[in-house]
Short mmCIF file of C-alpha atoms in Angstrom, two decimals:
data_model
loop_
_atom_site.label_atom_id
_atom_site.label_comp_id
_atom_site.label_asym_id
_atom_site.label_seq_id
_atom_site.Cartn_x
_atom_site.Cartn_y
_atom_site.Cartn_z
CA MET Y 239 25.35 -15.97 -57.95
CA ARG Y 240 26.48 -15.46 -61.54
CA ARG Y 241 23.30 -13.53 -62.23
CA PHE Y 242 23.98 -11.30 -59.23
CA ILE Y 243 27.55 -10.65 -60.37
CA ALA Y 244 26.34 -9.83 -63.89
CA ILE Y 245 23.70 -7.40 -62.59
CA PHE Y 246 26.21 -5.82 -60.19
CA GLY Y 247 28.69 -5.44 -63.04
CA LEU Y 248 26.01 -3.79 -65.18
CA ILE Y 249 25.21 -1.36 -62.37
CA LEU Y 250 28.90 -0.46 -62.02
CA ALA Y 251 29.17 0.06 -65.78
CA VAL Y 252 26.13 2.34 -65.81
CA CYS Y 253 27.48 4.31 -62.85
CA ALA Y 254 30.87 4.65 -64.51
CA THR Y 255 29.21 5.91 -67.68
CA ALA Y 256 27.18 8.42 -65.69
CA ARG Y 257 30.30 9.70 -63.99
CA ALA Y 258 32.03 10.04 -67.35
CA ASP Y 259 29.06 11.95 -68.73
CA ASP Y 260 29.04 14.33 -65.78
CA THR Y 261 32.68 15.40 -65.83
CA TRP Y 262 34.67 17.52 -68.29
CA PRO Y 263 38.15 17.77 -66.75
CA GLN Y 264 40.30 19.35 -69.47
CA PHE Y 265 40.43 21.10 -72.83
CA ARG Y 266 38.27 19.11 -75.27
CA GLY Y 267 36.80 16.84 -72.63
CA PRO Y 268 37.65 13.54 -70.90
CA GLY Y 269 39.77 12.16 -73.73
CA GLY Y 270 40.98 15.50 -75.03
CA GLN Y 271 39.39 14.79 -78.42
CA GLY Y 272 36.13 16.75 -78.26
CA HIS Y 273 33.81 13.77 -77.69
CA ALA Y 274 31.07 13.48 -75.08
CA GLN Y 275 28.87 10.52 -74.15
CA ALA Y 276 25.57 12.35 -73.97
CA THR Y 277 21.98 12.14 -75.17
CA GLY Y 278 19.10 14.56 -75.34
CA LEU Y 279 21.16 17.67 -76.11
CA PRO Y 280 19.32 20.63 -77.66
CA THR Y 281 19.64 21.04 -81.41
CA ALA Y 282 18.03 24.49 -81.39
CA PHE Y 283 18.81 27.28 -78.93
CA SER Y 284 19.09 31.06 -78.69
CA GLU Y 285 19.07 33.82 -76.09
CA SER Y 286 15.45 32.90 -75.35
CA GLU Y 287 15.16 29.20 -76.25
CA ASN Y 288 16.35 26.19 -74.26
CA VAL Y 289 18.33 28.34 -71.81
CA VAL Y 290 18.38 26.91 -68.28
CA TRP Y 291 20.52 29.76 -66.95
CA ARG Y 292 22.93 32.48 -68.04
CA CYS Y 293 25.72 33.49 -65.66
CA PRO Y 294 27.49 36.82 -66.31
CA LEU Y 295 31.28 36.53 -65.94
CA PRO Y 296 33.75 39.19 -64.76
CA GLY Y 297 36.88 40.13 -66.67
CA GLU Y 298 38.00 38.67 -69.97
CA GLY Y 299 39.03 35.10 -70.65
CA TRP Y 300 38.79 32.50 -73.41
CA SER Y 301 39.63 29.44 -71.33
CA SER Y 302 37.05 26.73 -71.94
CA PRO Y 303 34.91 25.58 -68.99
CA VAL Y 304 35.81 22.41 -67.08
CA SER Y 305 33.69 20.64 -64.46
CA ASP Y 306 33.49 17.85 -61.90
CA GLY Y 307 29.73 17.66 -62.44
CA ARG Y 308 28.88 19.97 -59.53
CA THR Y 309 30.94 23.09 -60.20
CA ILE Y 310 32.16 24.65 -63.43
CA TRP Y 311 35.59 26.28 -63.41
CA MET Y 312 37.16 28.82 -65.77
CA THR Y 313 39.85 31.49 -65.62
CA THR Y 314 39.65 35.21 -66.29
CA ALA Y 315 41.80 38.35 -66.38
CA VAL Y 316 40.41 41.36 -64.54
CA PRO Y 317 41.89 44.85 -65.14
CA VAL Y 318 43.11 46.43 -61.89
CA GLY Y 319 44.65 49.59 -63.30
CA GLU Y 320 46.27 50.93 -66.42
CA ASP Y 321 48.13 48.06 -68.14
CA LYS Y 322 47.75 45.83 -65.06
CA LEU Y 323 45.56 42.82 -64.38
CA SER Y 324 44.61 40.18 -61.85
CA LEU Y 325 44.41 36.56 -63.00
CA ARG Y 326 41.58 34.65 -61.33
CA ALA Y 327 39.71 31.37 -61.20
CA LEU Y 328 35.90 31.45 -61.48
CA ALA Y 329 33.53 28.79 -60.16
CA VAL Y 330 29.87 28.51 -61.20
CA ASP Y 331 27.34 26.18 -59.58
CA VAL Y 332 26.02 23.69 -62.17
CA ALA Y 333 22.49 23.58 -60.79
CA SER Y 334 21.81 27.26 -60.13
CA GLY Y 335 24.18 29.04 -62.51
CA LYS Y 336 25.40 31.26 -59.68
CA LEU Y 337 28.99 32.50 -59.50
CA VAL Y 338 30.17 30.95 -56.22
CA HIS Y 339 33.93 31.66 -56.28
CA GLU Y 340 36.20 34.33 -57.73
CA ILE Y 341 39.72 33.43 -56.56
CA GLU Y 342 42.73 35.60 -57.25
CA LEU Y 343 45.62 33.39 -58.37
CA LEU Y 344 48.28 35.77 -59.68
CA PRO Y 345 47.57 39.35 -58.56
CA THR Y 346 48.51 42.75 -60.02
CA LEU Y 347 50.59 41.78 -63.01
CA VAL Y 348 51.77 44.04 -65.81
CA ALA Y 349 49.88 43.01 -68.95
CA VAL Y 350 52.05 41.70 -71.78
CA PRO Y 351 51.14 42.36 -75.45
CA LYS Y 352 48.55 40.05 -76.99
CA ASN Y 353 46.62 39.57 -80.19
CA THR Y 354 43.25 41.35 -80.26
CA LYS Y 355 41.56 37.94 -80.72
CA ASN Y 356 43.30 36.52 -77.66
CA SER Y 357 42.89 37.07 -73.90
CA HIS Y 358 45.32 36.95 -70.98
CA ALA Y 359 43.37 33.92 -69.67
CA SER Y 360 43.01 31.66 -72.72
CA PRO Y 361 44.62 28.37 -71.58
CA THR Y 362 41.99 25.96 -70.26
CA PRO Y 363 42.63 24.66 -66.70
CA VAL Y 364 42.64 20.99 -65.68
CA LEU Y 365 40.52 19.44 -62.92
CA GLU Y 366 41.65 16.34 -61.05
CA ALA Y 367 40.06 15.18 -57.78
CA ASP Y 368 39.76 18.33 -55.64
CA ARG Y 369 42.48 20.28 -57.43
CA LEU Y 370 42.26 22.88 -60.21
CA TYR Y 371 45.49 23.35 -62.14
CA THR Y 372 45.68 26.65 -64.01
CA HIS Y 373 48.24 28.00 -66.45
CA PHE Y 374 48.63 31.48 -67.89
CA GLY Y 375 51.71 31.09 -70.10
CA THR Y 376 54.40 33.62 -69.28
CA TYR Y 377 52.46 34.86 -66.24
CA GLY Y 378 52.83 31.50 -64.50
CA SER Y 379 50.78 28.63 -63.08
CA ALA Y 380 48.72 28.07 -59.95
CA CYS Y 381 46.93 25.21 -58.17
CA VAL Y 382 43.68 25.66 -56.22
CA ASP Y 383 41.96 23.45 -53.67
CA THR Y 384 38.45 23.37 -55.11
CA LYS Y 385 36.86 22.49 -51.76
CA THR Y 386 38.29 25.44 -49.85
CA GLY Y 387 39.24 27.88 -52.63
CA LYS Y 388 42.77 28.09 -51.21
CA VAL Y 389 45.68 28.65 -53.59
CA LEU Y 390 48.07 25.79 -52.82
CA TRP Y 391 51.02 26.86 -54.93
CA THR Y 392 52.14 29.18 -57.71
CA ASN Y 393 55.06 29.03 -60.13
CA THR Y 394 56.26 32.08 -62.07
CA ASP Y 395 59.71 30.80 -63.02
CA LEU Y 396 59.21 30.09 -66.74
CA PRO Y 397 58.66 33.35 -68.66
CA VAL Y 398 58.29 33.28 -72.44
CA ASP Y 399 57.58 35.93 -75.07
CA HIS Y 400 54.32 34.72 -76.64
CA LYS Y 401 53.92 37.97 -78.62
CA GLU Y 402 50.22 37.12 -79.16
CA GLY Y 403 49.49 36.27 -75.50
CA PRO Y 404 49.18 32.84 -73.80
CA GLY Y 405 47.30 30.01 -75.51
CA SER Y 406 48.61 26.52 -74.70
CA SER Y 407 46.53 24.57 -72.17
CA PRO Y 408 48.19 22.25 -69.61
CA ILE Y 409 47.61 18.54 -69.10
CA ILE Y 410 48.04 16.22 -66.11
CA TYR Y 411 50.06 13.01 -66.41
CA GLY Y 412 50.58 11.05 -63.20
CA GLU Y 413 52.23 13.45 -60.77
CA LEU Y 414 53.06 16.00 -63.44
CA MET Y 415 51.44 19.10 -64.90
CA ILE Y 416 52.81 19.49 -68.43
CA PHE Y 417 52.63 22.53 -70.72
CA HIS Y 418 54.27 24.20 -73.73
CA GLY Y 419 56.42 27.33 -73.75
CA ASP Y 420 56.91 28.10 -77.45
CA GLY Y 421 57.67 31.80 -77.78
CA THR Y 422 59.68 34.09 -80.00
CA ASP Y 423 62.61 33.96 -77.54
CA VAL Y 424 62.59 30.45 -76.06
CA GLN Y 425 60.92 27.20 -77.08
CA PHE Y 426 60.45 24.35 -74.64
CA ILE Y 427 58.09 21.86 -73.02
CA ALA Y 428 58.05 21.60 -69.23
CA ALA Y 429 56.54 19.62 -66.36
CA LEU Y 430 55.83 20.76 -62.82
CA ASN Y 431 55.26 18.51 -59.83
CA LYS Y 432 51.50 18.83 -59.43
CA SER Y 433 51.71 18.65 -55.63
CA THR Y 434 54.35 21.33 -55.11
CA GLY Y 435 54.52 23.37 -58.32
CA LYS Y 436 58.28 22.79 -58.51
CA LEU Y 437 59.93 22.16 -61.88
CA ALA Y 438 60.23 18.40 -62.57
CA TRP Y 439 61.78 18.64 -66.03
CA LYS Y 440 62.20 21.08 -68.90
CA THR Y 441 63.22 20.13 -72.45
CA ALA Y 442 64.29 22.63 -75.10
CA ARG Y 443 63.03 22.08 -78.64
CA SER Y 444 65.89 20.36 -80.43
CA ALA Y 445 65.15 20.90 -84.12
CA ALA Y 446 66.09 23.96 -86.17
CA LEU Y 447 63.62 26.85 -86.34
CA ALA Y 448 62.95 29.71 -88.69
CA GLU Y 449 65.34 32.66 -88.72
CA ARG Y 450 62.47 35.07 -88.00
CA ASP Y 451 61.62 34.90 -84.31
CA ASP Y 452 57.97 35.62 -85.15
CA PHE Y 453 57.86 32.21 -86.88
CA ARG Y 454 59.09 30.30 -83.81
CA LYS Y 455 56.00 30.51 -81.62
CA GLY Y 456 53.25 27.96 -81.05
CA TYR Y 457 50.09 27.57 -78.96
CA CYS Y 458 49.23 23.86 -79.02
CA THR Y 459 48.06 21.64 -76.18
CA PRO Y 460 49.94 18.32 -75.86
CA LEU Y 461 48.33 14.88 -75.98
CA VAL Y 462 49.48 11.60 -74.41
CA ILE Y 463 48.91 8.51 -76.55
CA ASN Y 464 49.86 4.87 -76.16
CA VAL Y 465 51.85 3.24 -78.95
CA GLY Y 466 52.80 -0.42 -78.59
CA GLY Y 467 52.31 -0.32 -74.83
CA ARG Y 468 54.42 2.81 -74.44
CA ASP Y 469 53.06 6.25 -73.53
CA LEU Y 470 54.18 9.08 -75.79
CA LEU Y 471 53.74 12.78 -75.12
CA VAL Y 472 52.84 14.31 -78.49
CA SER Y 473 53.81 17.96 -78.61
CA PRO Y 474 53.27 20.11 -81.74
CA ALA Y 475 55.49 23.19 -81.98
CA ALA Y 476 56.57 25.61 -84.68
CA TRP Y 477 57.89 23.74 -87.75
CA HIS Y 478 57.96 20.34 -86.02
CA VAL Y 479 55.91 17.95 -83.92
CA PHE Y 480 57.82 16.09 -81.20
CA ALA Y 481 57.20 12.97 -79.14
CA TYR Y 482 58.68 12.70 -75.64
CA GLU Y 483 58.75 10.31 -72.72
CA PRO Y 484 56.15 11.99 -70.48
CA LEU Y 485 57.86 11.10 -67.19
CA THR Y 486 61.28 12.47 -68.13
CA GLY Y 487 60.85 14.82 -71.10
CA LYS Y 488 63.35 12.79 -73.14
CA GLU Y 489 62.78 13.26 -76.87
CA VAL Y 490 61.77 10.11 -78.77
CA TRP Y 491 61.11 11.38 -82.29
CA VAL Y 492 60.52 14.49 -84.36
CA PHE Y 493 58.51 15.06 -87.55
CA ASP Y 494 59.06 18.16 -89.73
CA TYR Y 495 56.21 20.11 -91.34
CA GLN Y 496 58.01 23.24 -92.46
CA PRO Y 497 56.72 25.84 -92.77
CA GLY Y 498 54.22 26.00 -89.92
CA PHE Y 499 54.00 28.12 -86.78
CA SER Y 500 51.52 29.68 -84.33
CA ASN Y 501 49.68 26.37 -84.50
CA VAL Y 502 46.79 25.91 -82.08
CA PRO Y 503 44.71 22.77 -82.89
CA ARG Y 504 45.16 19.86 -80.49
CA PRO Y 505 46.36 16.59 -82.06
CA LEU Y 506 43.98 13.74 -82.91
CA PHE Y 507 44.81 10.06 -82.55
CA GLY Y 508 43.02 7.12 -84.13
CA HIS Y 509 43.42 4.27 -86.63
CA GLY Y 510 47.05 4.07 -85.50
CA LEU Y 511 47.67 7.58 -86.85
CA LEU Y 512 48.36 11.00 -85.41
CA TYR Y 513 46.62 13.92 -87.09
CA ILE Y 514 48.47 17.24 -86.81
CA CYS Y 515 47.57 20.71 -88.14
CA SER Y 516 50.78 22.48 -89.10
CA GLY Y 517 49.83 26.11 -88.38
CA TYR Y 518 50.08 29.38 -90.24
CA ASN Y 519 51.33 30.20 -93.76
CA LYS Y 520 50.88 26.84 -95.48
CA THR Y 521 48.34 25.13 -93.22
CA THR Y 522 48.27 21.37 -93.80
CA LEU Y 523 46.69 18.40 -92.03
CA TYR Y 524 49.24 15.58 -91.66
CA ALA Y 525 48.57 11.94 -90.85
CA ILE Y 526 51.63 10.45 -89.15
CA ARG Y 527 52.48 6.96 -87.98
CA PRO Y 528 53.74 7.55 -84.41
CA GLU Y 529 56.27 4.70 -84.19
CA GLY Y 530 60.04 4.92 -84.37
CA VAL Y 531 62.86 7.10 -83.04
CA GLY Y 532 64.82 10.05 -84.36
CA ASN Y 533 63.63 12.05 -87.33
CA ILE Y 534 60.67 10.16 -88.83
CA THR Y 535 59.67 12.72 -91.49
CA GLU Y 536 60.68 10.65 -94.51
CA THR Y 537 59.45 7.30 -93.19
CA ASN Y 538 56.26 7.92 -91.22
CA ALA Y 539 54.11 10.31 -93.25
CA ALA Y 540 50.88 8.49 -94.19
CA TRP Y 541 49.16 11.33 -96.07
CA LYS Y 542 48.59 15.08 -96.01
CA PHE Y 543 45.60 17.29 -96.80
CA PRO Y 544 46.26 20.95 -97.73
CA LYS Y 545 42.83 22.56 -98.24
CA ALA Y 546 40.77 24.62 -95.73
CA VAL Y 547 42.70 23.26 -92.74
CA PRO Y 548 42.10 25.16 -89.46
CA GLN Y 549 44.76 27.30 -87.85
CA ASN Y 550 42.85 27.65 -84.56
CA PRO Y 551 39.90 25.22 -84.18
CA SER Y 552 40.85 21.61 -83.48
CA PRO Y 553 39.44 18.92 -85.81
CA LEU Y 554 37.18 16.04 -84.81
CA LEU Y 555 37.66 12.34 -85.55
CA ILE Y 556 34.38 10.41 -85.68
CA GLY Y 557 34.67 6.85 -86.95
CA ASP Y 558 36.57 6.89 -90.24
CA LEU Y 559 36.02 10.59 -90.90
CA ILE Y 560 37.69 13.83 -89.79
CA TYR Y 561 35.52 16.95 -89.53
CA MET Y 562 36.98 20.43 -89.32
CA VAL Y 563 36.20 24.07 -89.90
CA ALA Y 564 38.79 26.53 -91.15
CA ASP Y 565 39.17 29.91 -89.50
CA LYS Y 566 37.29 31.63 -92.34
CA GLY Y 567 34.25 29.35 -92.12
CA ILE Y 568 34.92 26.51 -94.59
CA ALA Y 569 33.75 23.19 -93.12
CA SER Y 570 35.14 19.97 -94.54
CA CYS Y 571 35.12 16.22 -94.10
CA VAL Y 572 38.17 14.07 -94.85
CA ASP Y 573 38.62 10.30 -94.90
CA ALA Y 574 40.85 9.57 -91.89
CA LYS Y 575 42.49 6.54 -93.46
CA THR Y 576 43.25 7.90 -96.91
CA GLY Y 577 43.24 11.70 -96.64
CA GLU Y 578 40.72 11.98 -99.45
CA SER Y 579 38.19 14.81 -99.42
CA VAL Y 580 34.61 13.69 -98.70
CA TRP Y 581 32.77 17.05 -98.74
CA THR Y 582 33.38 20.77 -98.34
CA GLU Y 583 30.81 23.46 -97.48
CA ARG Y 584 30.94 27.15 -96.59
CA LEU Y 585 29.40 28.01 -93.23
CA GLY Y 586 30.47 31.65 -93.18
CA GLY Y 587 31.82 33.72 -90.31
CA ASN Y 588 35.10 33.33 -88.44
CA PHE Y 589 36.04 30.40 -86.19
CA SER Y 590 38.47 29.94 -83.29
CA ALA Y 591 36.67 27.57 -80.89
CA SER Y 592 37.05 23.81 -81.31
CA PRO Y 593 33.92 21.78 -82.15
CA VAL Y 594 32.37 19.10 -79.97
CA PHE Y 595 30.65 15.82 -80.90
CA ALA Y 596 27.82 14.63 -78.67
CA ASP Y 597 24.38 13.04 -78.98
CA GLY Y 598 25.13 12.16 -82.60
CA LYS Y 599 25.64 15.83 -83.49
CA ILE Y 600 28.58 18.11 -84.26
CA TYR Y 601 28.49 21.62 -82.78
CA PHE Y 602 30.56 24.30 -84.55
CA GLY Y 603 30.56 27.80 -82.98
CA SER Y 604 31.71 30.97 -84.76
CA GLU Y 605 33.36 34.01 -83.21
CA GLU Y 606 30.18 35.93 -84.04
CA GLY Y 607 28.14 33.67 -81.74
CA LYS Y 608 26.49 31.65 -84.51
CA PHE Y 609 26.34 27.91 -83.88
CA TYR Y 610 25.97 25.30 -86.62
CA VAL Y 611 24.74 21.84 -85.73
CA LEU Y 612 25.68 19.13 -88.24
CA ALA Y 613 24.98 15.43 -88.54
CA PRO Y 614 28.14 13.38 -89.11
CA GLY Y 615 28.33 11.40 -92.32
CA ARG Y 616 29.65 11.26 -95.85
CA GLU Y 617 27.01 13.72 -96.98
CA TYR Y 618 26.83 17.27 -95.61
CA LYS Y 619 23.74 17.65 -93.42
CA LEU Y 620 23.01 20.86 -91.54
CA LEU Y 621 20.54 20.29 -88.70
CA ALA Y 622 20.26 23.81 -87.28
CA GLU Y 623 21.71 27.31 -87.15
CA ASN Y 624 21.55 29.07 -83.78
CA GLN Y 625 22.55 32.53 -82.60
CA LEU Y 626 23.75 33.83 -79.24
CA GLY Y 627 24.15 37.57 -78.94
CA ALA Y 628 27.79 37.69 -77.87
CA ARG Y 629 31.32 36.96 -79.05
CA HIS Y 630 32.33 33.31 -78.82
CA MET Y 631 35.93 32.03 -78.65
CA ALA Y 632 35.97 29.32 -75.94
CA SER Y 633 35.28 25.68 -76.83
CA PRO Y 634 32.01 24.02 -75.67
CA MET Y 635 31.56 21.72 -72.70
CA VAL Y 636 28.97 18.93 -72.35
CA LEU Y 637 27.63 17.58 -69.04
CA GLY Y 638 24.77 15.10 -68.94
CA ARG Y 639 22.00 16.49 -71.17
CA ALA Y 640 23.29 20.07 -71.20
CA LEU Y 641 25.55 22.06 -73.50
CA TYR Y 642 27.65 24.81 -71.88
CA LEU Y 643 28.89 27.75 -73.94
CA ARG Y 644 31.12 30.58 -72.78
CA THR Y 645 30.89 33.94 -74.54
CA ASP Y 646 32.62 37.23 -73.81
CA ALA Y 647 29.68 38.17 -71.57
CA ALA Y 648 28.44 35.01 -69.84
CA LEU Y 649 28.35 31.25 -69.42
CA TYR Y 650 25.19 29.54 -70.75
CA ARG Y 651 23.60 26.26 -69.76
CA LEU Y 652 21.53 25.08 -72.72
CA GLU Y 653 19.17 22.15 -72.31
CA GLN Y 654 16.08 20.83 -74.04
CA GLY Y 655 13.09 22.41 -72.35
CA GLY Y 656 15.16 25.04 -70.54
CA ALA Y 657 13.28 28.05 -69.20
CA PRO Y 658 13.25 31.21 -71.35
CA ALA Y 659 16.16 33.45 -70.41
CA ALA Y 660 13.86 36.43 -69.88
CA ALA Y 661 12.08 34.58 -67.06
CA GLN Y 662 15.26 33.80 -65.15
CA ALA Y 663 16.43 35.68 -62.09
CA LYS Y 664 19.46 37.85 -62.71
CA ASN Y 665 22.73 36.65 -61.17
#
C-alpha cells in the first residue's frame, strides 16, 4: 500500500510539473520572475532554423504572449482611421500556429500620445482558468471568456496621462485584478473585482514626488511576496517603492530611491531581499529587506549597485547571482547577497525585452532581433548569437520544449528540430 501511495504521489508530482511547464499565465511566467521549468530548448535558431511555425500578427502590440498550453494570447492595437484605433485580443493555436481569434475589446478609441518605442498594447494580459484579463492603461481594462471569445466586462473609469503610452501589466490576486496608474497627472495603484470589473479599491501614492510632472510617471508591474507569513503587494513607482496589503490597498511601508522615474523592470525577490531597479536618470539596483512599517529607507537598505542597471528589461535571479542587461547592451552579473560585481560584458544593440531562464540557459533579446544565449555562472559564457529579421520588444515565453518570441511582424515557435520556415504553409 505504501508503495502504491508513493508511486501515485510521484505520478501526481510529474503531472503537476508538466502542467507548470505547459502554462505561462502572466508577464515573466508562472512566478513572475522569468523562470521556466523546461528542457530541450533550442540554443541556435533563425528565420530558417528550428522554426516550427511563424504566425503573422495584425496591428501593433508589445504585450508578451501568455498561454494555457493550448492557446497563446496577446493584445494588439489596430488602426481604424486617422488617430483612432481598436484594441484587441489575439489567440494563436499552439499546435498549428494559426490565428484562431481576433476579439475587439475596446473599439474605436482616439489614440493618446506614446513614445516611438512603445505601443498602445504593451501591458501583458493575465490568464486564469478560462478568463483572459487585459489592461491598456488609460484606455481601460477588459475580461474575455477564452472558451467563447465573449467580452465579459470592460472598465474605462481610471484614465491617466502616461505621456509615453501604457506599459504596466496587471496581476491577479484572489478575486482582484491589480494594476498601476502612475502618470504625469495622477499616481495610484488600483484593484478591480475580477468577476465584474468594478473598482474594489484605489490607493493614491502617498510620498512626495518631483516638481516636474514628467518625473512622476512609472511603468512597473507589481509583485506579491510573502514575508513572515504575510502577503505584501510590492509596487515600484516614481521615486519610491511601496508595499501594500493586497486585499485592501492599505500602505504598509515605503522606500525612497530618489531620483528615479519611468521605471519598468519588475521586482525580484529572493534570499529574503527585494531587488528594485530605480528607473531613469540615476539608474540603480537596490536590495531591500521587505520587513517593517512606515518609511524603511534608512533601516532596510541592504546594498545598491549603480552600474549598467536596466531601465526597461527586468533582471533575473538565478541562485546567488543576478543577471541583467542594460538598455544599451551591457550585460552584467551581480552577487545577490552582497551587491558585488561578478562580471560585465558588452553585447551590443538596444534592449527593452526582459530575459528568460530555462533549460540551464539565459535568453537575452535585443530590439534589433538579435538573441544572445548565455550560460549562467560566475564566468561570462556566450553559447550562441541568433538573428530574427524583425524588431523585438516583447519578452519571451516558454512552453514545454519550445521558445516563443513575438516580433513586430509575427509570433514564432522555436523548437529543436523544427521545420525550416520556408517549407511551412503561410497563415
